[in-house]
Coordinates of C-alpha atoms in Angstrom, one line a residue:
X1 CA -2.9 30.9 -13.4
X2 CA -2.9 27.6 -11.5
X3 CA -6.7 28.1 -10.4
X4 CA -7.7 29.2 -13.7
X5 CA -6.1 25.6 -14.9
X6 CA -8.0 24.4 -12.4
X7 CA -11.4 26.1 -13.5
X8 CA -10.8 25.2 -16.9
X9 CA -10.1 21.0 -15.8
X10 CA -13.6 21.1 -13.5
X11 CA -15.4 22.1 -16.9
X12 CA -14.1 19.7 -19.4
X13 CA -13.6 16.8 -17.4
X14 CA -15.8 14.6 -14.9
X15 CA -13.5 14.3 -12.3
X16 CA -15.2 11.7 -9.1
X17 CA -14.4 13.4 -5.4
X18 CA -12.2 10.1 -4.5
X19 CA -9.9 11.0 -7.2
X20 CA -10.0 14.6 -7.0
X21 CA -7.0 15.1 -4.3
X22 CA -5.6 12.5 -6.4
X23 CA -5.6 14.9 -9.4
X24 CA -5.6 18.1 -8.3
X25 CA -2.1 17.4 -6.7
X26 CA -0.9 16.2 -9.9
X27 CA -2.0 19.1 -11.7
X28 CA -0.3 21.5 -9.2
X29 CA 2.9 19.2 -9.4
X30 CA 3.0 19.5 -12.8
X31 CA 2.3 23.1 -13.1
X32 CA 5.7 23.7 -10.8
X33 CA 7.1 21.8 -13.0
X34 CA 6.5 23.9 -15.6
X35 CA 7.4 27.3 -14.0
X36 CA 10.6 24.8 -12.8
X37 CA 11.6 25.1 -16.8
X38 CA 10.5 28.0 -17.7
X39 CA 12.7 30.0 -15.1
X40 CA 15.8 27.4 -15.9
X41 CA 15.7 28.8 -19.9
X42 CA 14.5 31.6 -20.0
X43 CA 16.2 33.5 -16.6
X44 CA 19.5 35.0 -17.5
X45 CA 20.9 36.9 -14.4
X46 CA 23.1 39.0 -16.7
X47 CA 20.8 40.0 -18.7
X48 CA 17.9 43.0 -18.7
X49 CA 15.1 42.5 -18.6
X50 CA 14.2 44.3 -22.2
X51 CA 16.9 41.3 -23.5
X52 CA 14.4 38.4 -21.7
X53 CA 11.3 40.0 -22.7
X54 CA 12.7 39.5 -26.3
X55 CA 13.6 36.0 -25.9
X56 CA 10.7 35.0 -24.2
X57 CA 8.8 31.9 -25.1
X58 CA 6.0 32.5 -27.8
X59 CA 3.1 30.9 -25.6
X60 CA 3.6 33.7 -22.5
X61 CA 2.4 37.5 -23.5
X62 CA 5.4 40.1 -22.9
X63 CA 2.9 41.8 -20.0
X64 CA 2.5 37.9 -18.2
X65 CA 6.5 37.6 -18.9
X66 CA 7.3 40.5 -17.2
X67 CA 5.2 40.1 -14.2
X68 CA 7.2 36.8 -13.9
X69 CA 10.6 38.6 -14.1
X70 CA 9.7 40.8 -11.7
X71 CA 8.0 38.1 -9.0
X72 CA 11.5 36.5 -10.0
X73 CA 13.9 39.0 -9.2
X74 CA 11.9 39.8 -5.7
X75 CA 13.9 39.4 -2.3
X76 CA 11.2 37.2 -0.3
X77 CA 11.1 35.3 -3.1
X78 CA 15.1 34.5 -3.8
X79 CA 15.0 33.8 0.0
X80 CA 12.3 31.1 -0.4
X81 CA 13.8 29.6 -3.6
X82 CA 17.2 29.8 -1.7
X83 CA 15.8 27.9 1.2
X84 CA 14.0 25.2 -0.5
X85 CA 17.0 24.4 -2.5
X86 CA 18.9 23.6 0.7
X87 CA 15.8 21.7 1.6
X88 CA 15.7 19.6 -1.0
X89 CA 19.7 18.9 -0.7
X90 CA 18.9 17.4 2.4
X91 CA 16.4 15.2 1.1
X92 CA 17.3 10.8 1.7
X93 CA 16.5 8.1 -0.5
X94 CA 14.9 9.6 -3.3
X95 CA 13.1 7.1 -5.0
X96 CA 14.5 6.0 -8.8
X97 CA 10.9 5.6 -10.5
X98 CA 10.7 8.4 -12.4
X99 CA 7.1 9.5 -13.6
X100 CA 5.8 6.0 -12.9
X101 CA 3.7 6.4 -10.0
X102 CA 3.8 4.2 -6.6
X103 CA -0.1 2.6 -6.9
X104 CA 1.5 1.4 -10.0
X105 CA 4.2 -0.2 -8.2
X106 CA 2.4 -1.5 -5.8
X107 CA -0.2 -3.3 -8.4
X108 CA 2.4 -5.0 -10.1
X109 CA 4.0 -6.3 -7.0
X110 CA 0.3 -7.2 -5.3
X111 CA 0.2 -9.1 -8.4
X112 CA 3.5 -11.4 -8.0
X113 CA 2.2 -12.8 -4.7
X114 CA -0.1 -15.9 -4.5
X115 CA -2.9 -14.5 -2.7
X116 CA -2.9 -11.0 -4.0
X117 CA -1.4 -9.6 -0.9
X118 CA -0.7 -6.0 -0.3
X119 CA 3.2 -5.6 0.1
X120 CA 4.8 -4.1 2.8
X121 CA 6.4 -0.5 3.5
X122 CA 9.8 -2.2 2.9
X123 CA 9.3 -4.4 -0.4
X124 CA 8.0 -0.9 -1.4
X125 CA 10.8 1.1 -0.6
X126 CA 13.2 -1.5 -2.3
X127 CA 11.4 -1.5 -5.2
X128 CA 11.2 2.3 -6.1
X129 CA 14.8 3.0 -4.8
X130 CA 16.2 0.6 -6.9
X131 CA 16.3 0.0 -10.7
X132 CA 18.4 -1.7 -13.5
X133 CA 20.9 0.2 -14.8
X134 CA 21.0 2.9 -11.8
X135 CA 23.5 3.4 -9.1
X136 CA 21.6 3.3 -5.7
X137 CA 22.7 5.9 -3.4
X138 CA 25.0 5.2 -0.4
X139 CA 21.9 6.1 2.2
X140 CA 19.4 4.2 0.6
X141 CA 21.9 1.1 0.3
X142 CA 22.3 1.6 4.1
X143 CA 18.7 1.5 4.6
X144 CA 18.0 -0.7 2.3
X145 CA 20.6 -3.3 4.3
X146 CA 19.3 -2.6 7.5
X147 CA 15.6 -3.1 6.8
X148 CA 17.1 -6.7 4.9
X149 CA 19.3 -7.7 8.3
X150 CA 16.1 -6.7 10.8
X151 CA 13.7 -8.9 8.4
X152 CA 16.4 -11.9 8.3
X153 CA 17.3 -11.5 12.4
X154 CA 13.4 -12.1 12.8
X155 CA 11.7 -9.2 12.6
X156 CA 8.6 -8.1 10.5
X157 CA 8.6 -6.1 7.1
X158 CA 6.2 -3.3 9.2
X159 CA 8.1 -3.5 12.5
X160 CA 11.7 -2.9 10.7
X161 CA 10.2 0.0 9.1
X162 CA 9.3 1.7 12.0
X163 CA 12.5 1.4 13.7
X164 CA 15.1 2.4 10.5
X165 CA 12.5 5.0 9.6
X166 CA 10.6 6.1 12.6
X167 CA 7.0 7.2 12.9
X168 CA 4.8 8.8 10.0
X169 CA 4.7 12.3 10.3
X170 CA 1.4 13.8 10.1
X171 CA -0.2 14.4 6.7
X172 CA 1.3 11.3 4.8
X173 CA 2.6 8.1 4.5
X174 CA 5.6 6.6 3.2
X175 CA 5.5 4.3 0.3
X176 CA 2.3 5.5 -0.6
X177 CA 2.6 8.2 -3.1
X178 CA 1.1 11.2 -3.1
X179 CA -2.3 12.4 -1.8
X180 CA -2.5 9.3 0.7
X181 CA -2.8 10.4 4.3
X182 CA -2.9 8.3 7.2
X183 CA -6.6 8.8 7.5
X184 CA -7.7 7.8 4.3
X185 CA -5.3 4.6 4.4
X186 CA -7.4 3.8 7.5
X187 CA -10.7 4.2 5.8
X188 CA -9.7 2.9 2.9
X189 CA -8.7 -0.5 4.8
X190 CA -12.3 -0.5 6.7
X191 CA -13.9 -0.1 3.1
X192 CA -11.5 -2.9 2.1
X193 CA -12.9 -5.3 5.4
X194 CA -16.1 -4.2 4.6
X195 CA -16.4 -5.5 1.4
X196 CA -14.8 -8.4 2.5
X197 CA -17.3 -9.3 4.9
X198 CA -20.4 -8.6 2.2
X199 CA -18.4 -10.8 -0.4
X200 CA -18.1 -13.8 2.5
X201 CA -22.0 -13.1 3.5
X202 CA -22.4 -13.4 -0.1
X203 CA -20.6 -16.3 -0.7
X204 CA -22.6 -17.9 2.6
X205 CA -25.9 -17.1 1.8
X206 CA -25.4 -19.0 -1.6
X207 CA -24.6 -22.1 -0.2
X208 CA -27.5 -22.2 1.9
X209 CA -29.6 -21.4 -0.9
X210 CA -28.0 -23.8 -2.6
X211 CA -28.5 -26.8 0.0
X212 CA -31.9 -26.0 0.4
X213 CA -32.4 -26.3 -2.8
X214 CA -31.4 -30.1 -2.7
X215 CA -33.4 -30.8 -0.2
X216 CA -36.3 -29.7 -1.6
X217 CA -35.5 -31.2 -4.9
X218 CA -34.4 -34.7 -2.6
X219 CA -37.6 -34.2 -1.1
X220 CA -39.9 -33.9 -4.4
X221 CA -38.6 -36.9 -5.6
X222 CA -38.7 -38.9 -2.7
X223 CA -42.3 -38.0 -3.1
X224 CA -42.6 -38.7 -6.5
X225 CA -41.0 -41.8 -6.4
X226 CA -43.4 -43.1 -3.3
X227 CA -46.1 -41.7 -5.7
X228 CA -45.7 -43.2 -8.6
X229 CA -44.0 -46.8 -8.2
X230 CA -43.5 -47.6 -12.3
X231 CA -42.2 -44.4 -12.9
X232 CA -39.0 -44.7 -14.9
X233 CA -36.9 -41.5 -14.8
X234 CA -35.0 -41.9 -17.8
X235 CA -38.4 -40.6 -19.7
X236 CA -37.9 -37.2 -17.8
X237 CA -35.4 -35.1 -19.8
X238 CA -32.6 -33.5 -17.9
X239 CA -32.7 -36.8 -15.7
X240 CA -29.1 -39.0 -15.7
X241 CA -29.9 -41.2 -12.7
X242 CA -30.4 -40.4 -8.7
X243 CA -29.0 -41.4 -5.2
X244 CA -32.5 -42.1 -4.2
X245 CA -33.3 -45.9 -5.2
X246 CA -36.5 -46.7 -7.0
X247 CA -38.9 -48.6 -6.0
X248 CA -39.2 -52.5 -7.1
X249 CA -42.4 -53.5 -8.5
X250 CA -41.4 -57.8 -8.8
X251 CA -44.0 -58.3 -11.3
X252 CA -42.8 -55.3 -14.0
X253 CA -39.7 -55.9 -16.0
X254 CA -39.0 -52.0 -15.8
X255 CA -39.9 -52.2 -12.0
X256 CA -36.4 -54.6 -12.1
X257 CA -34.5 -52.2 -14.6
X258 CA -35.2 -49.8 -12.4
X259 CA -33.9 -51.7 -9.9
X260 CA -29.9 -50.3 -10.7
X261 CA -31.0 -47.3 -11.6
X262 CA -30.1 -44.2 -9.7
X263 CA -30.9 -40.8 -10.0
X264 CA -28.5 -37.8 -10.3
X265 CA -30.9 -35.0 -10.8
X266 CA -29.7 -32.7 -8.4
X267 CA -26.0 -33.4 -9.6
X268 CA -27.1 -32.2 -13.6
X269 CA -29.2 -29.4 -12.8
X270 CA -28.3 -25.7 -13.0
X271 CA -26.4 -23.9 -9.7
X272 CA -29.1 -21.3 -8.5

């Protein structure tokens, strides 16, 4: 069923390969999720299975529902269901943010800092373990304290981290959410320094445009002023004065106007 919701998503929607794992994880989540419910109404123990085929939700065929009781009431799979329930009881600060996801979290904190910094593993970990109205857990108040004493006893966010928590395991990273591995947060941040550097080459390569743009305009009307002496640049339109003094022709009462005038042509005219 799950790769037929699969098949059926891949024809209806676009979906771009970075966000795929991003998706397809979700979709999987939230198909457990659904089985998760279905099994928690619908399984009685005490009764047969004629009485649950009766009372089974309109959307599932009897022949689907069956199938279901039966993959339900099969040893291997009690076993597994009994295992990962102990599993899950062992599970340690369980996070407090509900359906809001963590890129979410971290956007809105990224967003609170002056320079649009990413935040650390630990204001990460504070943030989605606790929440107003909510009792934090005794372990996650723990860690939470500890990560809080290593910062203030001069440690850094990252370095704390690693020693209350210990080293990523393989396949993921903590904080992060789902579908981030450790490899793609490492190409992710070389994309990230990539695109850095082109902005900043960018950024370089229009100042230098931009200077030699001056000069040449400096230079033109050096050139014009040495060319043409009685040339009064307040008849040029766009033209509110220069740095480069005019020449003085004694015997021309514009020559003398032009005496104070100065020329800020390259301080009016359009950035290129």
């Amino acid at each position: 069923m799950y790769i037929c919701l699969c098949v059926v998503l891949q024809s209806k929607f676009l979906i771009p390969a970075e966000g795929e794992k991003r998706v397809m994880s979700g979709l999987r989540d939230a198909w457990k999720r659904h089985k998760r419910n279905i099994k928690k109404k619908y399984l009685d123990k005490n009764a047969t299975i004629d009485e649950m085929l009766q009372n089974r939700p309109n959307e599932i065929p009897e022949v689907h529902f069956r199938q279901l009781i039966e993959y339900w009431d099969d040893e291997d799979v009690q076993a597994m269901c009994q295992l990962n329930s102990e599993n899950r009881k062992k599970q340690k600060w369980r996070h407090q943010m509900g359906p809001i996801n963590f890129a979410r979290v971290r956007v809105a904190l990224r967003a609170t800092k002056e320079n649009n910094e990413e935040p650390s593993k630990s204001e990460m970990f504070i943030t989605t373990r606790t929440k107003k109205g909510k009792e934090v857990h005794t372990d996650t108040q723990v860690a939470i304290s500890e990560l809080q004493n290593r910062q203030s006893s001069g440690e850094t966010a990252d370095d704390a981290f690693r020693v209350v928590f210990g080293k990523e395991q393989p396949g993921r990273v903590r904080c992060y959410g789902r579908s981030v591995t450790t490899s793609s947060q490492k190409k992710d941040e070389e994309i990230t320094k990539l695109k850095q550097k082109h902005a900043n080459e960018i950024s370089s390569l229009k100042e230098e445009m931009k200077e030699m743009m001056r000069e040449e305009m400096r230079c033109f009307f050096s050139q014009l002023v040495k060319n043409n002496p009685g040339l009064d640049f307040h008849d040029i339109q766009g033209c509110v004065g220069s740095n480069i003094p005019s020449p003085v022709d004694a015997s021309s009462a514009r020559a003398m106007r032009q005496k104070s005038t100065t020329f800020f042509w390259l301080n009016s005219c359009p950035e290129y």
